Coordinates of C-alpha atoms in Angstrom, one line a residue:
Chain D
M1 CA 5.5 33.0 69.5
I2 CA 6.5 36.3 70.9
D3 CA 4.2 35.8 73.8
S4 CA 6.3 33.0 75.3
V5 CA 9.4 35.1 75.2
I6 CA 8.0 38.4 76.5
G7 CA 5.7 38.0 79.5
P8 CA 4.1 40.4 82.0
T9 CA 7.3 40.3 84.1
H10 CA 9.2 42.0 81.4
F11 CA 6.6 44.7 81.0
I12 CA 6.5 45.3 84.8
T13 CA 10.3 45.5 85.0
V14 CA 10.4 48.1 82.2
A15 CA 7.6 50.1 83.9
A16 CA 9.3 49.9 87.2
L17 CA 12.6 51.2 85.6
L18 CA 10.7 54.0 83.9
F19 CA 9.0 54.9 87.1
G20 CA 12.3 54.9 89.0
I21 CA 14.0 57.1 86.3
G22 CA 11.0 59.5 86.5
A23 CA 11.1 59.7 90.3
A24 CA 14.8 60.3 90.3
G25 CA 14.4 63.0 87.7
A26 CA 11.6 64.7 89.6
I27 CA 13.8 64.7 92.7
W28 CA 17.2 65.7 91.3
R29 CA 16.7 67.7 88.2
R30 CA 17.0 71.4 88.9
N31 CA 15.1 72.6 85.8
A32 CA 11.4 72.8 86.4
L33 CA 10.5 71.7 82.9
M34 CA 12.6 68.5 83.4
V35 CA 10.7 67.9 86.7
L36 CA 7.5 68.2 84.8
M37 CA 8.7 65.7 82.1
S38 CA 9.9 63.3 84.8
I39 CA 6.4 63.3 86.4
E40 CA 4.9 62.5 83.0
L41 CA 7.3 59.6 82.8
M42 CA 6.0 58.3 86.1
L43 CA 2.4 58.4 85.0
N44 CA 3.1 56.6 81.8
A45 CA 5.0 53.9 83.6
A46 CA 1.8 53.3 85.6
N47 CA 0.0 53.1 82.2
I48 CA 2.3 50.4 81.0
V49 CA 1.6 48.3 84.1
F50 CA -2.2 48.7 83.6
V51 CA -2.1 47.7 79.9
A52 CA 0.3 44.8 80.6
Y53 CA -1.9 43.3 83.3
G54 CA -5.0 43.9 81.2
R55 CA -3.4 42.0 78.3
Q56 CA -2.3 39.2 80.5
Y57 CA -5.7 38.7 82.1
G58 CA -7.7 39.6 79.0
D59 CA -9.4 42.7 80.4
N60 CA -10.0 45.5 77.9
G61 CA -10.9 47.8 80.8
S62 CA -7.2 48.6 81.2
H63 CA -7.2 50.4 77.9
A64 CA -10.0 52.7 79.1
I65 CA -8.0 53.3 82.3
A66 CA -4.9 54.2 80.3
F67 CA -6.9 56.8 78.3
F68 CA -8.3 58.4 81.4
V69 CA -4.8 58.6 82.8
M70 CA -3.5 60.2 79.6
A71 CA -6.3 62.8 79.7
I72 CA -5.5 63.6 83.3
A73 CA -1.8 63.8 82.5
A74 CA -2.5 66.3 79.7
A75 CA -4.6 68.5 82.0
E76 CA -1.9 68.3 84.6
A77 CA 0.8 69.4 82.1
A78 CA -1.4 72.3 81.1
V79 CA -1.7 73.6 84.7
G80 CA 2.0 72.9 85.4
L81 CA 3.1 74.9 82.3
A82 CA 0.8 77.8 83.1
I83 CA 2.3 78.0 86.6
L84 CA 5.8 77.9 85.1
I85 CA 5.1 80.7 82.7
G86 CA 3.9 82.8 85.6
I87 CA 7.1 82.1 87.5
F88 CA 9.3 82.8 84.4
R89 CA 7.6 86.2 83.9
T90 CA 8.5 87.5 87.3
R91 CA 11.9 85.8 87.9
Q92 CA 13.3 85.2 84.4
T93 CA 14.3 81.7 85.4
I94 CA 12.7 78.3 86.1
E95 CA 15.5 76.8 88.2
V96 CA 13.9 75.1 91.1
D97 CA 16.6 76.4 93.5
E98 CA 15.6 80.0 92.8
L99 CA 12.2 79.4 94.4
D100 CA 13.1 80.2 98.0
A101 CA 10.7 83.0 99.2
L102 CA 8.9 80.5 101.4
R103 CA 10.7 78.7 104.2
D104 CA 10.8 78.1 107.9
E105 CA 12.5 80.8 109.9
T106 CA 15.1 79.3 112.2
Chain B
M1 CA -33.8 55.3 81.3
N2 CA -30.9 53.7 83.2
M3 CA -28.7 56.6 82.2
L4 CA -31.3 59.1 83.5
Q5 CA -31.4 57.3 86.8
D6 CA -27.6 57.5 87.1
L7 CA -27.7 61.2 86.3
G8 CA -30.3 61.7 89.0
T9 CA -28.1 59.9 91.5
I10 CA -25.1 62.1 90.8
A11 CA -27.2 65.3 90.6
P12 CA -25.2 67.0 93.3
L13 CA -22.1 66.7 91.1
W14 CA -23.4 68.1 87.9
I15 CA -25.4 70.9 89.6
V16 CA -22.2 72.3 91.0
A17 CA -20.3 71.6 87.7
I18 CA -22.9 73.5 85.7
A19 CA -22.9 76.3 88.2
A20 CA -19.1 76.6 87.6
A21 CA -19.7 76.9 83.8
V22 CA -22.5 79.5 84.4
V23 CA -20.2 81.5 86.6
L24 CA -17.5 81.5 83.9
L25 CA -20.0 82.5 81.2
L26 CA -21.3 85.3 83.4
T27 CA -17.7 86.4 83.8
V28 CA -16.9 86.8 80.1
T29 CA -20.2 88.4 79.3
G30 CA -20.1 90.7 82.3
G31 CA -21.2 94.1 81.1
K32 CA -20.0 96.7 78.6
S33 CA -16.8 97.4 80.4
G34 CA -15.5 94.1 79.4
P35 CA -14.7 91.0 81.4
A36 CA -11.8 92.4 83.4
P37 CA -13.2 93.7 86.6
N38 CA -15.8 91.1 87.0
T39 CA -17.0 91.8 90.5
G40 CA -20.5 91.2 91.4
T41 CA -22.8 89.8 93.9
H42 CA -24.5 87.7 91.2
L43 CA -21.4 85.5 90.8
V44 CA -21.3 84.8 94.5
M45 CA -25.1 84.1 94.5
V46 CA -25.0 81.6 91.7
S47 CA -22.1 79.7 93.3
L48 CA -23.7 79.7 96.8
A49 CA -27.1 78.7 95.4
A50 CA -25.6 75.7 93.5
L51 CA -23.8 74.5 96.6
A52 CA -27.0 74.9 98.7
A53 CA -28.9 72.9 96.1
A54 CA -26.3 70.1 96.2
A55 CA -26.3 70.1 100.0
W56 CA -30.1 69.9 100.0
L57 CA -30.1 66.9 97.7
L58 CA -27.5 65.2 99.9
V59 CA -29.3 65.9 103.1
G60 CA -32.5 64.3 101.7
H61 CA -30.6 61.3 100.4
D62 CA -31.6 57.9 101.7
G63 CA -30.0 54.5 101.5
T64 CA -27.2 53.5 99.1
K65 CA -27.4 54.3 95.4
T66 CA -24.9 53.4 92.8
A67 CA -24.5 55.0 89.4
F68 CA -22.5 54.1 86.2
S69 CA -22.0 50.4 87.1
G70 CA -20.8 51.1 90.5
A71 CA -18.2 53.8 89.6
I72 CA -20.1 56.3 91.9
V73 CA -21.6 55.2 95.2
V74 CA -23.8 57.7 97.1
D75 CA -23.9 56.2 100.6
G76 CA -23.3 57.4 104.1
V77 CA -19.7 58.2 103.6
G78 CA -20.4 60.1 100.4
V79 CA -23.2 62.1 102.0
L80 CA -21.4 63.0 105.2
F81 CA -18.1 64.0 103.6
G82 CA -19.9 65.5 100.6
L83 CA -21.7 67.8 103.0
T84 CA -18.5 68.7 104.8
V85 CA -16.7 69.7 101.6
I86 CA -19.8 71.7 100.4
A87 CA -19.9 73.5 103.7
G88 CA -16.1 74.3 103.3
A89 CA -16.6 75.6 99.7
F90 CA -19.7 77.6 100.8
I91 CA -17.8 79.5 103.5
A92 CA -14.6 79.7 101.4
I93 CA -16.5 81.5 98.7
M94 CA -17.9 84.0 101.2
L95 CA -14.4 84.7 102.5
A96 CA -13.0 84.9 98.9
A97 CA -15.7 87.4 97.9
A98 CA -14.3 89.7 100.7
Y99 CA -10.7 89.0 99.8
L100 CA -10.9 89.4 96.0
T101 CA -12.8 92.7 96.3
E102 CA -10.3 94.0 98.8
H103 CA -7.4 93.2 96.5
G104 CA -9.1 94.0 93.3
L105 CA -8.7 90.5 91.8
S106 CA -11.2 89.1 89.4
Q107 CA -13.9 86.9 91.0
G108 CA -15.5 84.7 88.4
E109 CA -12.6 82.4 87.7
Y110 CA -12.0 82.0 91.4
F111 CA -15.5 80.9 92.2
A112 CA -15.6 78.6 89.2
L113 CA -12.4 76.9 90.3
V114 CA -13.7 76.5 93.8
L115 CA -16.8 74.9 92.4
L116 CA -14.9 72.6 90.1
S117 CA -12.6 71.5 92.9
T118 CA -15.7 70.8 95.0
V119 CA -17.0 68.5 92.2
G120 CA -13.7 66.6 92.4
M121 CA -14.0 66.4 96.2
M122 CA -17.5 65.0 96.1
M123 CA -16.4 62.5 93.4
L124 CA -13.6 61.4 95.6
A125 CA -16.0 61.0 98.6
M126 CA -18.4 59.0 96.4
A127 CA -15.8 56.9 94.5
G128 CA -16.9 53.3 94.0
D129 CA -13.6 52.2 92.4
L130 CA -10.0 53.4 92.4
L131 CA -10.2 55.0 89.0
T132 CA -13.0 57.3 90.1
L133 CA -11.0 58.0 93.2
F134 CA -8.0 59.0 91.1
I135 CA -10.1 61.2 88.7
G136 CA -11.7 62.9 91.7
L137 CA -8.4 63.4 93.3
E138 CA -6.9 65.1 90.2
T139 CA -10.0 67.2 89.5
M140 CA -9.9 68.5 93.0
S141 CA -6.1 69.0 93.0
L142 CA -5.7 70.7 89.6
A143 CA -8.2 73.4 90.6
V144 CA -6.6 73.9 94.0
Y145 CA -3.1 74.3 92.4
I146 CA -4.5 77.2 90.4
L147 CA -6.2 78.6 93.5
A148 CA -2.9 78.6 95.3
G149 CA -1.3 80.6 92.6
Y150 CA -4.2 82.9 92.0
R151 CA -2.1 86.0 92.6
R152 CA -0.1 85.1 89.6
S153 CA 2.3 88.0 89.7
N154 CA 3.0 87.6 93.4
R155 CA 6.3 85.7 94.0
K156 CA 5.0 83.9 97.1
S157 CA 1.8 82.8 95.5
Q158 CA 3.5 81.5 92.4
E159 CA 6.0 79.6 94.5
A160 CA 3.2 78.1 96.6
A161 CA 1.4 77.0 93.5
F162 CA 4.6 75.5 92.0
K163 CA 5.5 73.6 95.2
Y164 CA 2.0 72.3 95.7
F165 CA 1.9 71.2 92.0
V166 CA 5.2 69.4 91.9
F167 CA 4.8 67.6 95.2
G168 CA 1.1 66.9 94.4
A169 CA 1.8 65.5 91.0
F170 CA 4.6 63.4 92.3
A171 CA 2.4 61.9 95.0
S172 CA -0.4 61.3 92.5
A173 CA 2.0 59.4 90.3
F174 CA 2.9 57.2 93.2
A175 CA -0.7 56.6 94.0
L176 CA -1.4 55.7 90.3
F177 CA 1.4 53.3 90.2
G178 CA 0.1 51.7 93.4
M179 CA -3.3 51.4 91.8
A180 CA -1.8 49.6 88.8
L181 CA -0.1 47.1 91.1
I182 CA -3.4 46.5 93.0
Y183 CA -5.2 46.1 89.6
G184 CA -2.7 43.3 88.6
E185 CA -2.8 41.6 92.0
V186 CA -6.6 41.5 92.0
G187 CA -6.3 39.9 88.5
R188 CA -3.9 37.3 89.8
V189 CA -6.0 36.4 92.8
S190 CA -9.4 36.4 91.2
G191 CA -8.8 35.9 87.5
S192 CA -10.2 39.2 86.4
P193 CA -8.3 42.4 87.2
S194 CA -10.5 45.2 88.5
L195 CA -10.2 48.6 90.3
A196 CA -13.7 48.4 91.9
F197 CA -13.6 48.5 95.7
A198 CA -15.9 45.5 95.9
A199 CA -13.6 43.3 93.8
I200 CA -10.6 44.6 95.7
G201 CA -12.2 43.7 99.0
K202 CA -12.9 40.1 97.7
A203 CA -9.4 39.6 96.5
Y204 CA -7.7 41.1 99.6
G205 CA -10.0 39.3 102.0
P206 CA -8.6 35.7 102.1
G207 CA -5.0 36.7 102.6
E208 CA -3.7 35.4 99.3
V209 CA -2.3 38.7 98.2
A210 CA 1.4 38.8 97.6
A211 CA 3.9 41.4 98.7
I212 CA 3.5 43.4 95.5
G213 CA -0.2 43.9 96.2
W214 CA 0.7 45.4 99.6
I215 CA 3.3 47.6 98.1
G216 CA 0.5 48.9 95.9
V217 CA -1.6 49.6 99.0
A218 CA 1.2 51.4 100.6
L219 CA 1.7 53.6 97.5
V220 CA -1.9 54.6 97.3
F221 CA -2.0 55.2 101.0
G222 CA 1.1 57.5 100.6
G223 CA -0.6 59.4 97.8
L224 CA -3.7 60.1 100.0
A225 CA -1.5 60.8 103.0
F226 CA 0.1 63.6 101.0
K227 CA -3.2 65.3 100.5
I228 CA -4.1 65.2 104.2
A229 CA -0.5 66.4 105.0
A230 CA 0.4 63.5 107.2
V231 CA 4.1 63.4 108.4
P232 CA 6.4 62.5 106.5
F233 CA 4.4 63.8 103.5
H234 CA 3.7 67.2 105.1
M235 CA 6.8 69.1 103.8
W236 CA 4.7 71.2 101.3
A237 CA 2.1 72.3 103.8
P238 CA 3.7 75.2 105.6
D239 CA 5.1 76.8 102.5
V240 CA 2.0 76.4 100.4
Y241 CA -0.3 77.6 103.2
E242 CA 1.8 80.7 103.7
G243 CA 2.2 81.6 100.1
A244 CA -1.4 80.9 98.8
P245 CA -4.0 83.6 99.0
T246 CA -5.7 83.3 102.4
P247 CA -9.2 82.0 101.2
S248 CA -7.4 79.4 99.0
T249 CA -5.4 78.3 102.1
G250 CA -8.6 77.9 104.1
F251 CA -10.3 76.0 101.3
M252 CA -7.4 73.6 100.8
A253 CA -6.9 73.1 104.5
V254 CA -10.5 71.9 105.0
G255 CA -11.9 70.7 101.7
V256 CA -8.9 68.8 100.4
K257 CA -8.3 67.2 103.8
A258 CA -11.9 66.1 104.3
A259 CA -12.2 64.7 100.7
A260 CA -8.9 62.8 101.0
F261 CA -10.0 61.3 104.3
A262 CA -13.2 60.1 102.7
G263 CA -11.2 58.4 100.0
L264 CA -8.9 57.0 102.6
C265 CA -11.8 55.5 104.6
R266 CA -13.1 53.8 101.4
F267 CA -9.7 52.6 100.5
V268 CA -8.8 51.1 103.9
A269 CA -12.3 49.6 104.1
A270 CA -11.7 47.7 100.9
T271 CA -8.1 46.6 101.4
M272 CA -7.2 46.5 105.1
V273 CA -10.4 46.0 107.0
S274 CA -11.2 42.7 105.4
A275 CA -7.7 41.4 105.0
E276 CA -7.2 38.2 107.0
G277 CA -4.1 38.1 109.2
R278 CA -2.9 41.5 108.0
T279 CA -5.2 43.9 109.9
E280 CA -3.0 44.2 112.9
T281 CA 0.0 45.3 110.9
A282 CA -2.1 47.8 109.0
V283 CA -3.5 49.3 112.2
L284 CA -0.1 49.6 113.7
S285 CA 1.4 51.3 110.6
I286 CA -1.5 53.8 110.4
E287 CA -1.2 54.4 114.1
I288 CA 2.5 55.1 114.0
I289 CA 2.0 57.6 111.1
A290 CA -0.9 59.2 113.2
I291 CA 1.3 59.6 116.3
I292 CA 4.3 61.0 114.4
T293 CA 2.0 63.4 112.6
M294 CA 0.4 64.8 115.7
V295 CA 3.6 65.1 117.7
V296 CA 5.6 66.7 114.8
G297 CA 2.8 69.0 113.8
N298 CA 2.3 70.3 117.3
L299 CA 5.9 70.7 118.2
L300 CA 6.7 72.6 115.0
A301 CA 3.7 74.8 115.3
V302 CA 4.9 76.1 118.7
R303 CA 8.0 77.6 117.0
Q304 CA 6.2 79.5 114.3
T305 CA 5.9 83.3 114.3
Q306 CA 3.7 83.7 111.2
I307 CA 0.1 82.8 112.0
K308 CA -0.5 81.1 108.6
R309 CA 2.5 78.8 109.1
M310 CA 1.3 78.1 112.6
L311 CA -2.1 77.1 111.3
A312 CA -0.5 74.9 108.7
Y313 CA 1.4 72.9 111.3
S314 CA -1.8 72.9 113.4
S315 CA -3.6 71.3 110.4
V316 CA -0.9 68.7 110.2
A317 CA -1.5 67.9 113.8
H318 CA -5.3 67.6 113.3
A319 CA -4.6 65.2 110.4
G320 CA -2.9 63.1 113.0
Y321 CA -5.9 63.0 115.3
V322 CA -8.2 62.0 112.4
L323 CA -5.7 59.4 111.2
L324 CA -6.0 57.9 114.7
G325 CA -9.7 57.5 114.0
V326 CA -8.9 55.8 110.7
A327 CA -6.6 53.4 112.5
A328 CA -9.4 52.7 115.0
F329 CA -11.7 52.0 112.1
V330 CA -9.4 49.4 110.6
A331 CA -9.0 47.8 114.0
N332 CA -12.7 47.8 114.8
P333 CA -14.7 48.4 111.6
K334 CA -18.0 50.0 112.9
P335 CA -20.0 52.8 111.3
E336 CA -19.7 54.7 114.6
T337 CA -16.0 55.3 113.9
I338 CA -16.7 56.8 110.5
Q339 CA -19.3 58.9 112.2
A340 CA -16.7 60.2 114.7
V341 CA -14.2 60.9 111.9
S342 CA -16.7 62.8 109.8
Y343 CA -18.0 64.7 112.9
Y344 CA -14.4 65.8 113.6
L345 CA -13.8 66.9 110.1
F346 CA -17.0 68.9 110.0
G347 CA -16.2 70.8 113.1
Y348 CA -12.6 71.2 111.9
T349 CA -13.9 72.7 108.7
A350 CA -15.8 75.4 110.6
M351 CA -13.1 76.4 113.0
T352 CA -10.2 76.3 110.5
L353 CA -12.0 78.4 107.9
G354 CA -13.0 80.8 110.7
A355 CA -9.4 81.2 111.8
F356 CA -8.3 81.9 108.2
G357 CA -11.1 84.3 107.9
V358 CA -9.8 86.3 110.8
V359 CA -6.2 86.2 109.3
L360 CA -7.8 87.5 106.1
A361 CA -9.3 90.4 108.0
F362 CA -6.0 91.6 109.6
E363 CA -3.2 90.6 107.2
C364 CA -1.1 93.2 105.6
Q365 CA -2.6 94.6 102.5
D366 CA 0.6 95.4 100.7
D367 CA 1.2 93.1 97.7
R368 CA 4.8 92.6 98.5
R369 CA 4.2 91.8 102.2
L370 CA 1.2 89.6 102.5
D371 CA 1.8 88.3 105.9
L372 CA 0.5 88.4 109.5
P373 CA 3.1 87.8 112.2
I374 CA 1.5 86.7 115.5
S375 CA 2.9 89.8 117.2
R376 CA 0.9 92.1 115.0
L377 CA -2.3 90.8 116.6
S378 CA -1.4 92.4 119.9
G379 CA -4.1 94.6 121.3
I380 CA -6.6 93.6 118.6
G381 CA -8.9 92.3 121.3
H382 CA -9.5 95.9 122.6
R383 CA -9.9 97.5 119.2
Y384 CA -12.0 95.0 117.2
S385 CA -13.8 93.2 119.9
A386 CA -16.3 91.2 117.7
T387 CA -13.7 89.8 115.3
A388 CA -11.3 89.1 118.2
L389 CA -14.0 87.2 120.0
A390 CA -14.6 85.1 116.9
L391 CA -10.9 84.2 116.8
V392 CA -11.1 83.3 120.5
V393 CA -13.9 80.8 119.7
F394 CA -11.9 79.3 116.8
M395 CA -8.7 79.0 118.9
L396 CA -10.5 77.4 121.8
A397 CA -12.1 75.0 119.3
L398 CA -8.8 74.1 117.7
A399 CA -7.3 73.5 121.1
G400 CA -10.2 71.2 121.9
I401 CA -11.8 73.0 124.8
P402 CA -15.5 72.5 125.5
P403 CA -18.2 73.4 124.6
T404 CA -16.9 73.7 121.0
A405 CA -17.0 71.3 118.1
G406 CA -13.3 70.8 118.6
F407 CA -13.8 69.2 122.0
F408 CA -16.5 66.8 121.0
G409 CA -14.7 65.9 117.8
K410 CA -11.6 64.9 119.8
L411 CA -13.8 63.1 122.3
A412 CA -15.6 61.1 119.6
V413 CA -12.4 60.1 117.8
F414 CA -10.5 59.3 120.9
S415 CA -13.3 57.2 122.4
A416 CA -13.6 55.3 119.1
A417 CA -9.9 54.6 119.4
V418 CA -10.3 53.4 123.0
D419 CA -13.1 51.1 121.9
A420 CA -10.8 49.6 119.4
G421 CA -8.2 49.0 122.2
R422 CA -5.6 51.6 121.1
I423 CA -5.1 53.0 124.6
T424 CA -1.4 53.9 124.2
A425 CA -2.0 55.9 121.1
V426 CA -4.9 57.8 122.7
I427 CA -2.7 58.8 125.7
I428 CA 0.0 60.1 123.3
A429 CA -2.7 62.0 121.4
V430 CA -4.1 63.6 124.5
L431 CA -0.5 64.7 125.5
A432 CA 0.1 66.1 122.0
S433 CA -3.1 68.1 122.1
A434 CA -2.0 69.6 125.5
V435 CA 1.1 70.9 123.7
G436 CA -1.2 72.2 121.0
A437 CA -3.3 74.1 123.5
F438 CA -0.2 76.2 124.3
Y439 CA 0.2 77.8 120.9
Y440 CA -3.6 78.4 120.4
L441 CA -4.0 80.0 123.8
R442 CA -0.8 82.1 123.2
I443 CA -2.7 83.9 120.4
I444 CA -5.5 84.8 122.8
V445 CA -3.0 86.1 125.3
V446 CA -1.4 88.3 122.6
M447 CA -4.7 89.7 121.5
Y448 CA -5.9 90.7 125.0
M449 CA -3.0 91.0 127.4
R450 CA -0.5 92.9 125.3
G451 CA -0.6 96.7 124.8
S452 CA -2.9 98.1 122.2
D453 CA -0.3 99.6 119.8
C454 CA -2.2 98.1 117.0
Q455 CA -2.1 100.2 113.8
E456 CA -3.8 97.5 111.7
K457 CA -6.6 98.3 109.3
K458 CA -9.2 95.7 109.2
V459 CA -10.9 94.5 106.1
N460 CA -14.5 95.6 106.2
S461 CA -16.9 93.5 104.2
S462 CA -20.3 92.0 104.9
W463 CA -19.3 88.8 103.1
L464 CA -16.4 88.4 105.6
A465 CA -18.7 89.1 108.5
A466 CA -21.2 86.6 107.3
G467 CA -18.5 84.0 106.8
L468 CA -17.1 84.5 110.3
W469 CA -20.6 84.4 111.8
A470 CA -21.3 81.1 109.9
C471 CA -18.0 79.6 111.1
A472 CA -18.5 80.7 114.7
G473 CA -22.1 79.5 114.7
L474 CA -21.2 76.1 113.3
T475 CA -18.2 75.7 115.7
I476 CA -20.4 76.4 118.8
G477 CA -23.7 75.0 117.4
V478 CA -22.2 71.6 116.3
G479 CA -20.4 71.6 119.6
L480 CA -23.5 72.3 121.8
L481 CA -25.7 70.0 119.8
P482 CA -23.5 67.1 118.7
E483 CA -26.6 64.8 119.0
S484 CA -28.4 66.4 116.0
Y485 CA -25.3 65.8 113.8
L486 CA -24.8 62.2 115.1
V487 CA -28.5 61.3 114.6
F488 CA -28.3 62.4 111.0
A489 CA -25.0 60.6 110.5
K490 CA -26.4 57.4 112.0
R491 CA -29.4 57.6 109.6
V492 CA -27.3 58.0 106.5
L493 CA -24.7 55.5 107.6
T494 CA -27.3 52.8 108.3
G495 CA -26.4 49.7 106.2
W496 CA -22.9 50.9 105.5
L497 CA -20.4 48.1 105.7
G498 CA -23.2 45.6 105.0

């Protein structure tokens, strides 16, 4: 039985790793598209946790939750890409470091 | 039949959502000249009418009603915070009508986005489980990201939208991961995993929740703390407030904050208030965040030269005062504390939107330099006496000087905290607001005491005038008659918390 070998702990570990990779990418990648992809990774890591727990405790509600999250992630990606296109049109770059018009005066 | 009842319960939500669709339709079918310059009073009217209808339904609401198997709960918290975000959206649309006309921007999309964001805010305030809370949070945020970047060829506006989007999506991902951990922990404790606040409350009550469950709580709290711009999650606020178009800034300063606080109240009521043996730790953590937030916000606001950045840090500081109320609520869970928090946020909505309305009236109209340094306000008091007087009212209210809503809001929140025994925190809060008074009063000094070398043109619009009058009226009215608000709040909060 595969169930006895792979338990919820494994799923949660994988999800935590994915989430960590996503968070690190969102912080350290300089390309805005990569930041966007990293954030998607974080959302999907949370999805894995939902589905893993739902499977362990026999709750099908977790599948519905995962679908809601996927829909929201898609909407978020659409808005994010639209903002990026606007930035690319005026600056010809989507490097995060180039966005420095707003800052504290010291 | 059941479905119809549910739809009746959430009528305020879909009325506003349908109005958003109607406004968009009117935009694309707007006249022979094509959809491009869709200016028109009818768009403003449809938006305001829908908001007024939703507010009317909420004011008449009685008792606690649930819809869709408890996903939506229309109770005291939902009504009070729902009315606050509707008031914010109502005035923001009036200010936006003036701003968009002045800058020749299209109006229909803007109003539709404000309305859709308001739907998300109300959903957040009426959430019965964490999934509804998350969907409401995202509905609200996605629309506000676009509003921040509404001047899409303007570099500052774009940058504000991008920063808000990246930080916001990052924070939402953390909140979602926290929800997943809570979901699993509720399953471990009670046998059936759930995101409903009722189930979470039962699972967190007896003190059997393991560390991973509390990590989940901390992550969700962090996600909401980002939206209210609490330190250390406030980094985005000054940049986004400065870069976003001024009506958007006002809207996000009041609506997003009020809605996130509603979600926060519901969340702490489910997880922390009932938790045996953990309440003191929770209160202390929230209190420390509150104190850091108000101190850092006030100290950084003093150094600002741009009035929008100053108001951004001021809104950070106000988030700290309200968080102190939330800490008091966890320590001493009484409906009166929620009443104080909602009263504070209602007054804050009026005075902050008013302040941004005045900024809108005087800021530089050149597309490349959309800013308003404090020094440029000098002498305005002599030249534009009515508008300047309105700004005086808003600044006094933000500083917390009687007889304005700002004073009574602080009084209510601080006395709730004293009731809960958090004396030290209240003393620090009072000292912090004394620092705050300095930079608010400085604006008044600049307006009246400096020479009148003012070359500024002022935006002339009846919508702007109406918005400023409404804000000033609410700021003073709610301040002079706190009883009428509190009686209403008491009525709708009856029976809350069982």
